[in-house]
mmCIF file of N, CA and C in Angstrom:
data_model
loop_
_atom_site.group_PDB
_atom_site.id
_atom_site.type_symbol
_atom_site.label_atom_id
_atom_site.label_comp_id
_atom_site.label_asym_id
_atom_site.label_seq_id
_atom_site.Cartn_x
_atom_site.Cartn_y
_atom_site.Cartn_z
ATOM 1 N N MET A 11 141.577 12.642 205.934
ATOM 2 C CA MET A 11 143.069 13.324 205.721
ATOM 3 C C MET A 11 143.355 13.638 203.840
ATOM 4 N N ASN A 12 143.354 12.292 203.150
ATOM 5 C CA ASN A 12 142.972 12.955 201.430
ATOM 6 C C ASN A 12 142.146 13.819 201.252
ATOM 7 N N ILE A 13 142.564 15.163 200.200
ATOM 8 C CA ILE A 13 141.316 15.984 199.523
ATOM 9 C C ILE A 13 141.781 15.028 198.109
ATOM 10 N N ALA A 14 140.593 15.966 196.890
ATOM 11 C CA ALA A 14 140.386 15.472 196.109
ATOM 12 C C ALA A 14 141.324 14.964 195.127
ATOM 13 N N ASN A 15 142.983 15.170 194.833
ATOM 14 C CA ASN A 15 143.634 14.915 193.979
ATOM 15 C C ASN A 15 143.904 13.443 194.741
ATOM 16 N N GLY A 16 143.551 12.859 196.200
ATOM 17 C CA GLY A 16 144.235 11.854 195.941
ATOM 18 C C GLY A 16 145.456 11.127 196.825
ATOM 19 N N THR A 17 145.718 9.746 196.977
ATOM 20 C CA THR A 17 146.580 9.275 198.047
ATOM 21 C C THR A 17 148.130 8.587 196.992
ATOM 22 N N LEU A 18 149.260 9.537 197.593
ATOM 23 C CA LEU A 18 149.878 8.668 196.495
ATOM 24 C C LEU A 18 150.388 7.844 197.298
ATOM 25 N N SER A 19 151.219 6.628 196.756
ATOM 26 C CA SER A 19 151.725 5.425 197.760
ATOM 27 C C SER A 19 153.025 6.066 198.142
ATOM 28 N N ASP A 20 154.123 5.029 198.403
ATOM 29 C CA ASP A 20 155.567 5.562 199.047
ATOM 30 C C ASP A 20 156.093 5.333 197.955
ATOM 31 N N ARG A 21 155.938 4.146 197.405
ATOM 32 C CA ARG A 21 156.486 3.672 195.907
ATOM 33 C C ARG A 21 156.479 5.375 194.790
ATOM 34 N N GLU A 22 154.888 6.459 194.799
ATOM 35 C CA GLU A 22 154.851 6.743 193.646
ATOM 36 C C GLU A 22 155.466 8.437 194.868
ATOM 37 N N ILE A 23 155.225 8.572 195.384
ATOM 38 C CA ILE A 23 156.322 9.864 196.179
ATOM 39 C C ILE A 23 158.082 9.662 195.525
ATOM 40 N N HIS A 24 158.599 8.252 195.683
ATOM 41 C CA HIS A 24 159.435 8.134 195.484
ATOM 42 C C HIS A 24 160.434 8.887 194.245
ATOM 43 N N THR A 25 158.887 7.844 193.046
ATOM 44 C CA THR A 25 159.565 7.605 191.891
ATOM 45 C C THR A 25 158.623 9.106 190.770
ATOM 46 N N HIS A 26 157.388 10.035 191.634
ATOM 47 C CA HIS A 26 156.721 10.731 191.058
ATOM 48 C C HIS A 26 157.967 11.830 190.214
ATOM 49 N N THR A 27 157.777 12.543 189.132
ATOM 50 C CA THR A 27 158.979 12.989 188.752
ATOM 51 C C THR A 27 158.211 14.312 188.453
ATOM 52 N N HIS A 28 156.985 14.680 188.789
ATOM 53 C CA HIS A 28 155.970 15.908 188.835
ATOM 54 C C HIS A 28 155.902 16.607 190.291
ATOM 55 N N ILE A 29 156.744 16.048 191.608
ATOM 56 C CA ILE A 29 156.399 16.100 192.513
ATOM 57 C C ILE A 29 157.429 17.521 192.385
ATOM 58 N N LEU A 30 157.290 18.892 192.716
ATOM 59 C CA LEU A 30 158.150 19.743 193.459
ATOM 60 C C LEU A 30 158.807 20.098 194.631
ATOM 61 N N THR A 31 158.236 19.777 195.667
ATOM 62 C CA THR A 31 158.115 19.614 197.012
ATOM 63 C C THR A 31 157.062 19.093 197.685
ATOM 64 N N HIS A 32 157.471 18.569 198.918
ATOM 65 C CA HIS A 32 157.088 18.300 199.906
ATOM 66 C C HIS A 32 157.396 18.663 201.272
ATOM 67 N N GLU A 33 156.508 19.094 202.317
ATOM 68 C CA GLU A 33 155.939 18.728 202.851
ATOM 69 C C GLU A 33 155.619 18.413 204.220
ATOM 70 N N ILE A 34 156.594 18.411 205.327
ATOM 71 C CA ILE A 34 155.626 17.608 206.148
ATOM 72 C C ILE A 34 155.154 17.949 207.879
ATOM 73 N N ILE A 35 154.244 17.862 207.485
ATOM 74 C CA ILE A 35 153.244 18.444 208.553
ATOM 75 C C ILE A 35 153.340 18.107 210.271
ATOM 76 N N HIS A 36 153.911 16.665 209.726
ATOM 77 C CA HIS A 36 153.158 16.056 211.815
ATOM 78 C C HIS A 36 154.012 14.692 211.527
ATOM 79 N N VAL A 37 154.222 14.194 212.482
ATOM 80 C CA VAL A 37 154.827 12.808 212.751
ATOM 81 C C VAL A 37 153.795 11.786 213.914
ATOM 82 N N TYR A 38 153.464 11.283 213.347
ATOM 83 C CA TYR A 38 152.647 10.031 214.290
ATOM 84 C C TYR A 38 153.047 8.765 214.239
ATOM 85 N N ASP A 39 153.993 8.444 215.493
ATOM 86 C CA ASP A 39 154.060 6.477 214.801
ATOM 87 C C ASP A 39 154.225 6.484 213.874
ATOM 88 N N LYS A 40 155.538 7.359 213.508
ATOM 89 C CA LYS A 40 156.195 6.630 211.350
ATOM 90 C C LYS A 40 155.572 7.186 211.053
ATOM 91 N N ILE A 41 154.401 7.605 210.851
ATOM 92 C CA ILE A 41 153.059 8.126 209.270
ATOM 93 C C ILE A 41 153.949 9.278 209.792
ATOM 94 N N ALA A 42 154.117 10.083 207.918
ATOM 95 C CA ALA A 42 154.258 11.318 207.876
ATOM 96 C C ALA A 42 153.055 11.801 207.307
ATOM 97 N N TYR A 43 152.120 13.230 207.905
ATOM 98 C CA TYR A 43 151.238 13.653 206.743
ATOM 99 C C TYR A 43 152.065 14.748 206.203
ATOM 100 N N VAL A 44 151.767 14.976 204.974
ATOM 101 C CA VAL A 44 152.346 15.739 204.003
ATOM 102 C C VAL A 44 151.791 16.055 203.052
ATOM 103 N N TRP A 45 152.171 17.611 202.970
ATOM 104 C CA TRP A 45 151.459 18.489 201.730
ATOM 105 C C TRP A 45 152.764 18.563 200.207
ATOM 106 N N ILE A 46 152.233 18.112 199.239
ATOM 107 C CA ILE A 46 152.854 18.095 198.252
ATOM 108 C C ILE A 46 152.326 18.209 196.969
ATOM 109 N N GLU A 47 153.534 19.538 196.783
ATOM 110 C CA GLU A 47 153.410 20.657 195.789
ATOM 111 C C GLU A 47 153.855 19.942 194.245
ATOM 112 N N SER A 48 152.605 19.584 192.877
ATOM 113 C CA SER A 48 153.071 18.721 191.791
ATOM 114 C C SER A 48 153.150 20.459 191.419
ATOM 115 N N GLU A 49 153.768 18.984 190.030
ATOM 116 C CA GLU A 49 153.793 20.251 188.661
ATOM 117 C C GLU A 49 152.857 21.277 188.629
ATOM 118 N N LEU A 50 151.595 20.993 188.648
ATOM 119 C CA LEU A 50 150.947 21.909 187.884
ATOM 120 C C LEU A 50 150.287 22.456 189.015
ATOM 121 N N HIS A 51 150.977 22.424 190.911
ATOM 122 C CA HIS A 51 151.135 23.868 191.518
ATOM 123 C C HIS A 51 149.318 23.516 192.081
ATOM 124 N N THR A 52 148.760 22.046 191.723
ATOM 125 C CA THR A 52 148.104 22.030 193.083
ATOM 126 C C THR A 52 148.531 20.791 194.495
ATOM 127 N N PHE A 53 147.655 20.772 195.463
ATOM 128 C CA PHE A 53 148.307 20.524 196.449
ATOM 129 C C PHE A 53 147.410 19.112 197.092
ATOM 130 N N ILE A 54 147.849 17.792 197.412
ATOM 131 C CA ILE A 54 147.020 17.265 197.906
ATOM 132 C C ILE A 54 147.832 16.898 199.214
ATOM 133 N N GLN A 55 146.934 16.717 199.851
ATOM 134 C CA GLN A 55 148.071 16.036 201.464
ATOM 135 C C GLN A 55 146.886 14.708 202.003
ATOM 136 N N THR A 56 148.260 13.661 201.590
ATOM 137 C CA THR A 56 148.309 12.512 202.026
ATOM 138 C C THR A 56 149.573 11.706 203.261
ATOM 139 N N HIS A 57 149.358 10.327 203.645
ATOM 140 C CA HIS A 57 150.234 10.092 204.688
ATOM 141 C C HIS A 57 150.432 8.911 204.331
ATOM 142 N N ILE A 58 152.540 9.244 204.748
ATOM 143 C CA ILE A 58 153.086 7.430 204.619
ATOM 144 C C ILE A 58 154.195 7.344 205.439
ATOM 145 N N HIS A 59 154.550 5.889 205.280
ATOM 146 C CA HIS A 59 155.422 6.110 205.993
ATOM 147 C C HIS A 59 156.460 5.958 205.587
ATOM 148 N N ILE A 60 157.372 6.758 206.678
ATOM 149 C CA ILE A 60 158.491 7.264 206.328
ATOM 150 C C ILE A 60 159.698 7.074 206.841
ATOM 151 N N LYS A 61 160.480 7.188 206.489
ATOM 152 C CA LYS A 61 161.633 7.057 207.462
ATOM 153 C C LYS A 61 162.769 8.455 207.156
ATOM 154 N N LEU A 62 163.338 9.137 208.301
ATOM 155 C CA LEU A 62 162.944 10.518 208.611
ATOM 156 C C LEU A 62 164.755 10.658 208.527
ATOM 157 N N THR A 63 165.401 11.550 207.995
ATOM 158 C CA THR A 63 166.648 11.547 208.135
ATOM 159 C C THR A 63 167.097 12.216 209.242
ATOM 160 N N ALA A 64 168.324 12.607 209.367
ATOM 161 C CA ALA A 64 168.636 12.854 210.480
ATOM 162 C C ALA A 64 168.755 14.524 211.039
ATOM 163 N N THR A 65 168.184 14.839 209.297
ATOM 164 C CA THR A 65 167.656 16.700 209.824
ATOM 165 C C THR A 65 166.935 16.115 210.428
ATOM 166 N N CYS A 66 166.197 15.909 210.590
ATOM 167 C CA CYS A 66 164.655 15.812 210.536
ATOM 168 C C CYS A 66 163.388 15.039 211.355
ATOM 169 N N MET A 67 164.319 15.166 212.992
ATOM 170 C CA MET A 67 163.599 14.702 214.306
ATOM 171 C C MET A 67 162.686 13.946 214.123
ATOM 172 N N LEU A 68 162.035 13.006 214.670
ATOM 173 C CA LEU A 68 160.999 12.514 215.022
ATOM 174 C C LEU A 68 160.100 13.761 216.446
ATOM 175 N N GLU A 69 161.437 13.849 217.408
ATOM 176 C CA GLU A 69 161.239 15.087 218.602
ATOM 177 C C GLU A 69 160.188 15.843 218.281
ATOM 178 N N SER A 70 161.015 16.586 217.257
ATOM 179 C CA SER A 70 159.980 17.501 216.502
ATOM 180 C C SER A 70 158.772 17.658 215.820
ATOM 181 N N TRP A 71 158.038 16.994 215.648
ATOM 182 C CA TRP A 71 156.773 16.298 215.871
ATOM 183 C C TRP A 71 156.037 15.854 216.473
ATOM 184 N N LYS A 72 155.687 16.035 217.807
ATOM 185 C CA LYS A 72 155.345 15.803 218.629
ATOM 186 C C LYS A 72 153.979 16.045 218.835
ATOM 187 N N SER A 73 153.314 17.709 218.483
ATOM 188 C CA SER A 73 152.553 18.462 217.967
ATOM 189 C C SER A 73 152.040 18.489 217.033
ATOM 190 N N TYR A 74 150.645 18.808 216.927
ATOM 191 C CA TYR A 74 150.305 19.353 215.615
ATOM 192 C C TYR A 74 151.297 20.353 214.955
ATOM 193 N N SER A 75 152.271 20.246 214.680
ATOM 194 C CA SER A 75 152.509 21.475 214.199
ATOM 195 C C SER A 75 152.188 21.851 212.604
ATOM 196 N N THR A 76 151.665 23.340 212.238
ATOM 197 C CA THR A 76 151.665 23.223 210.654
ATOM 198 C C THR A 76 153.180 24.417 210.040
ATOM 199 N N HIS A 77 153.930 24.043 210.500
ATOM 200 C CA HIS A 77 155.076 24.695 210.529
ATOM 201 C C HIS A 77 155.946 23.753 210.068
ATOM 202 N N ALA A 78 157.114 23.553 208.876
ATOM 203 C CA ALA A 78 157.164 22.516 207.802
ATOM 204 C C ALA A 78 158.930 22.432 208.474
ATOM 205 N N CYS A 79 158.806 20.954 208.160
ATOM 206 C CA CYS A 79 160.292 20.839 208.073
ATOM 207 C C CYS A 79 160.472 19.787 207.207
ATOM 208 N N MET A 80 161.322 20.400 205.971
ATOM 209 C CA MET A 80 161.390 19.756 204.746
ATOM 210 C C MET A 80 162.940 19.099 205.046
ATOM 211 N N CYS A 81 161.837 17.423 204.365
ATOM 212 C CA CYS A 81 162.980 16.222 204.761
ATOM 213 C C CYS A 81 163.562 15.491 203.421
ATOM 214 N N THR A 82 164.251 14.862 203.046
ATOM 215 C CA THR A 82 164.246 13.965 202.269
ATOM 216 C C THR A 82 163.736 12.351 202.551
ATOM 217 N N TYR A 83 163.603 11.469 201.403
ATOM 218 C CA TYR A 83 163.068 10.225 202.121
ATOM 219 C C TYR A 83 164.212 9.642 201.671
ATOM 220 N N MET A 84 164.911 8.352 203.504
ATOM 221 C CA MET A 84 165.316 7.560 202.547
ATOM 222 C C MET A 84 165.143 6.412 201.687
#
């Protein structure tokens, strides 16, 4: 799943200051597959274990939809 820039850990996702946006593209069994745009405008794809907020429920992500659901991490 990962491309050239590698994988960010949960902690890095929470604390990384250069991330502009993160876009959840799929959730399966509490693992979210996300695209992250960094300050350098490079994109990486990674997977992290997350808790979704009430505004983005798991039921919305039962298919491999490429439509984004922008969520914040708890």
